[in-house]
Tab-separated table of C-alpha atoms in Angstrom:
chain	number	residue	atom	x	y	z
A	1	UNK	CA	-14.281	9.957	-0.779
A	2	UNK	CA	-12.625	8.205	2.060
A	3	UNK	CA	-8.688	9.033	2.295
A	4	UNK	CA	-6.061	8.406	5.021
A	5	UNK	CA	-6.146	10.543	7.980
A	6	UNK	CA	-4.272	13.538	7.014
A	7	UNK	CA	-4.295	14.782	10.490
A	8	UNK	CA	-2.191	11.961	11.697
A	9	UNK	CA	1.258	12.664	13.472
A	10	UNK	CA	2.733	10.251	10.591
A	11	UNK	CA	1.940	10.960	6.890
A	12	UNK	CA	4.125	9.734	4.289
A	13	UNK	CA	3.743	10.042	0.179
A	14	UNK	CA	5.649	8.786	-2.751
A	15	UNK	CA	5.635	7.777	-6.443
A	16	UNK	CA	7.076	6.068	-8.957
A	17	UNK	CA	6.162	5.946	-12.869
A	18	UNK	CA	6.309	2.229	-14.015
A	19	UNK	CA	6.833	1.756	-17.959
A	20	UNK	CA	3.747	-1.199	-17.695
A	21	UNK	CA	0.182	-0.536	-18.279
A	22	UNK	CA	-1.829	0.246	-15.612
A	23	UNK	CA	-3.668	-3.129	-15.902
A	24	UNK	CA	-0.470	-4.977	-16.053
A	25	UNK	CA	0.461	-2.924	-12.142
A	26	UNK	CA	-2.891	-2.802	-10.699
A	27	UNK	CA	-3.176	-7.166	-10.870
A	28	UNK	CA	0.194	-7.413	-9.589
A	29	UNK	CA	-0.616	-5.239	-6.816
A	30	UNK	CA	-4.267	-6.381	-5.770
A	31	UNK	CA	-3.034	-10.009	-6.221
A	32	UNK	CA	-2.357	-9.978	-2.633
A	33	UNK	CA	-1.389	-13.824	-2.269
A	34	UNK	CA	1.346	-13.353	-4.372
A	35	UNK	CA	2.856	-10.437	-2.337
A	36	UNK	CA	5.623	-12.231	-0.985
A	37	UNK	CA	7.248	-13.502	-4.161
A	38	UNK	CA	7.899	-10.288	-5.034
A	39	UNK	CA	7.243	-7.728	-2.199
A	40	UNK	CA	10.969	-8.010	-0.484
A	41	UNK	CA	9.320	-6.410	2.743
A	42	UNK	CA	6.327	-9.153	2.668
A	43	UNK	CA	6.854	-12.574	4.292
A	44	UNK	CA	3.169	-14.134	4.045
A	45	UNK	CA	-0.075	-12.073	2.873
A	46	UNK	CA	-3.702	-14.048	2.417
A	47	UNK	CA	-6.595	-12.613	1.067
A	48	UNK	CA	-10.021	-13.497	3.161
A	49	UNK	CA	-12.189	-13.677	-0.184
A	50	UNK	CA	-12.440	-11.796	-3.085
A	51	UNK	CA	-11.111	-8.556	-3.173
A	52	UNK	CA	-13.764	-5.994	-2.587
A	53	UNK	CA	-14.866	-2.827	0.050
A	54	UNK	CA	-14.794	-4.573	3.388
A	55	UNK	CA	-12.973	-7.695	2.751
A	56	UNK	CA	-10.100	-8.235	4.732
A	57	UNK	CA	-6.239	-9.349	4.496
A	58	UNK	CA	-3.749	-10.677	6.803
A	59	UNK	CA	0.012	-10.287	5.933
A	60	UNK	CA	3.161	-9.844	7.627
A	61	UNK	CA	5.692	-7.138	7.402
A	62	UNK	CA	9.339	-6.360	9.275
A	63	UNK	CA	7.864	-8.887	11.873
A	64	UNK	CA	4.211	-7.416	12.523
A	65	UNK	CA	1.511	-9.394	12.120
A	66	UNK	CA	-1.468	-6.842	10.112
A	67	UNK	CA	-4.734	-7.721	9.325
A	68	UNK	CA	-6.457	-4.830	7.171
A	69	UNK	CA	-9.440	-4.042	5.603
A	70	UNK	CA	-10.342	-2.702	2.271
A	71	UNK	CA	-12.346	1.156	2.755
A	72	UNK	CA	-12.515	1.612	-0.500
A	73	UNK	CA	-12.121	0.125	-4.303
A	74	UNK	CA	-12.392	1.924	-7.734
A	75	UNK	CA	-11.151	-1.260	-9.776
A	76	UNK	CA	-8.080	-0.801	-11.497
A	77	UNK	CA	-7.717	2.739	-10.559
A	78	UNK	CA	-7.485	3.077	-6.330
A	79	UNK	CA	-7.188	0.824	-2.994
A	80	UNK	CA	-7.593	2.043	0.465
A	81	UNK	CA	-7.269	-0.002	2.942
A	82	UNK	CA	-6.045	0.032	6.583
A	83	UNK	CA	-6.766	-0.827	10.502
A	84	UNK	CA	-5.074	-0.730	13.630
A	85	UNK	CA	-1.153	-3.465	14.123
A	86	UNK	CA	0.621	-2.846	17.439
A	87	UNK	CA	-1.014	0.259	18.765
A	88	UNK	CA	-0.738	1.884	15.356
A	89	UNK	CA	-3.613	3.093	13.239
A	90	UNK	CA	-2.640	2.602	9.692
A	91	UNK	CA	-4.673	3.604	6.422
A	92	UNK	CA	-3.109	3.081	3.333
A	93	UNK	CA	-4.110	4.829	-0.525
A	94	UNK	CA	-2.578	3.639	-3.769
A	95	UNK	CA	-3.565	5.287	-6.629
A	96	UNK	CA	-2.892	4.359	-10.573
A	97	UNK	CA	-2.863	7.044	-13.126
A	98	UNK	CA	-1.992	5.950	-16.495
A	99	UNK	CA	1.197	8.209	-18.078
A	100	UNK	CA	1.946	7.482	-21.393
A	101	UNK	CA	2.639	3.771	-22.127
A	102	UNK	CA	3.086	3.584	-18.481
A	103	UNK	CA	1.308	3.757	-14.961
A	104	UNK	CA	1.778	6.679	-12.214
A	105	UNK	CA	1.460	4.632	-9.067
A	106	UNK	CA	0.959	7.258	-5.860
A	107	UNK	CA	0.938	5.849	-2.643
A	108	UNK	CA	-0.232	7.421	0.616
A	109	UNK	CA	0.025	6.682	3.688
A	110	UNK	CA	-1.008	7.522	7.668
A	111	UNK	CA	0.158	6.671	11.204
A	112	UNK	CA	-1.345	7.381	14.085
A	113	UNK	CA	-1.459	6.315	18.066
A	114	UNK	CA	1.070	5.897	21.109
A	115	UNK	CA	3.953	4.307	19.323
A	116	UNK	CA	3.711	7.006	16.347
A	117	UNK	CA	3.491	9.853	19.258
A	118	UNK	CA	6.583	8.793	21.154
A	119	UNK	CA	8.869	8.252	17.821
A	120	UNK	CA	7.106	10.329	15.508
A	121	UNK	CA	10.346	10.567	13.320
A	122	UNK	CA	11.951	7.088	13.900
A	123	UNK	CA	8.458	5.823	12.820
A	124	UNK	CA	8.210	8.395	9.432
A	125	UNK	CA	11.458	6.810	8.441
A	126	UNK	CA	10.214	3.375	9.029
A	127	UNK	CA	7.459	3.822	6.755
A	128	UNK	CA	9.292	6.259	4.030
A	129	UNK	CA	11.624	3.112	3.637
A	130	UNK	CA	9.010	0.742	3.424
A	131	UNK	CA	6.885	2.482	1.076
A	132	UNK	CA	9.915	3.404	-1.312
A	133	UNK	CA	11.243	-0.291	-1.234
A	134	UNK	CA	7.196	-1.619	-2.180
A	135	UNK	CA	7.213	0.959	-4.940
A	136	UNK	CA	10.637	-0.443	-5.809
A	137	UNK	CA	9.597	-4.027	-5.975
A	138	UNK	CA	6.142	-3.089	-7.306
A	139	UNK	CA	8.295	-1.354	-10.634
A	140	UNK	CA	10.748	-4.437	-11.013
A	141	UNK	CA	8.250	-6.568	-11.516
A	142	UNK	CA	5.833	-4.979	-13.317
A	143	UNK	CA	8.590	-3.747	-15.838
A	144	UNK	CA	9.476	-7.577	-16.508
A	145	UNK	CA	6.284	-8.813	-17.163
């Protein structure tokens, strides 16, 4: 199974349990157009195609420009995707377990390269407070739906 790169100087893991059903959380998250009118850490994402292993996605985040591509894709269940934005190698897992009425939504995620090396904890907190604000976002909207 392909994962993030657990050897990476930078790995970072939360969760969050959202009271929507996993079908309800996985289309709000894989509808990557619509990141931005709801993701408050997104200014523009576009998706090049459908979503499937190898297609790729431009967006941009706390002023870097990213263009990643999907590894992997178990519909409605897991999303890997990831690729290298200003000298940092990024691959990114989100996984979504359903919990009761709810969805368990664990996301994982790695740095690596020169910029992660020289700040290797001013970087972890960069991402920790990205990836907890996304899972934020990701719950208040799902949860209203």
């Amino acid at each position: 199974m392909i994962d993030i790169d657990r050897t990476a100087p930078v790995v970072v893991r939360h969760e969050i349990v959202v009271a929507a059903p996993p079908e309800t959380v996985w289309n709000l998250h894989t509808a990557v157009d619509a990141w931005p009118a709801w993701n408050t850490g997104i200014d523009e994402a576009a998706l090049n195609g459908p979503l499937r292993e190898g297609a790729t996605f431009t967006w941009l985040t706390h002023g870097l420009d990213i263009t990643s591509t999907v590894r992997a894709l178990e519909p409605g269940r897991r999303i890997l995707w990831g690729g290298p934005a200003h000298g940092i190698e990024g691959e990114h897992v989100w996984t979504f377990l359903p919990e009761g009425d709810g969805t368990r939504v664990v996301t994982e995620e790695s740095w690596a390269g020169p910029p992660v090396e020289a700040d290797p904890e001013g970087t972890r907190a960069a991402l920790d407070a990205s990836l907890t604000a996304w899972l934020n976002d990701l719950k208040t909207v799902a949860e209203t739906r």
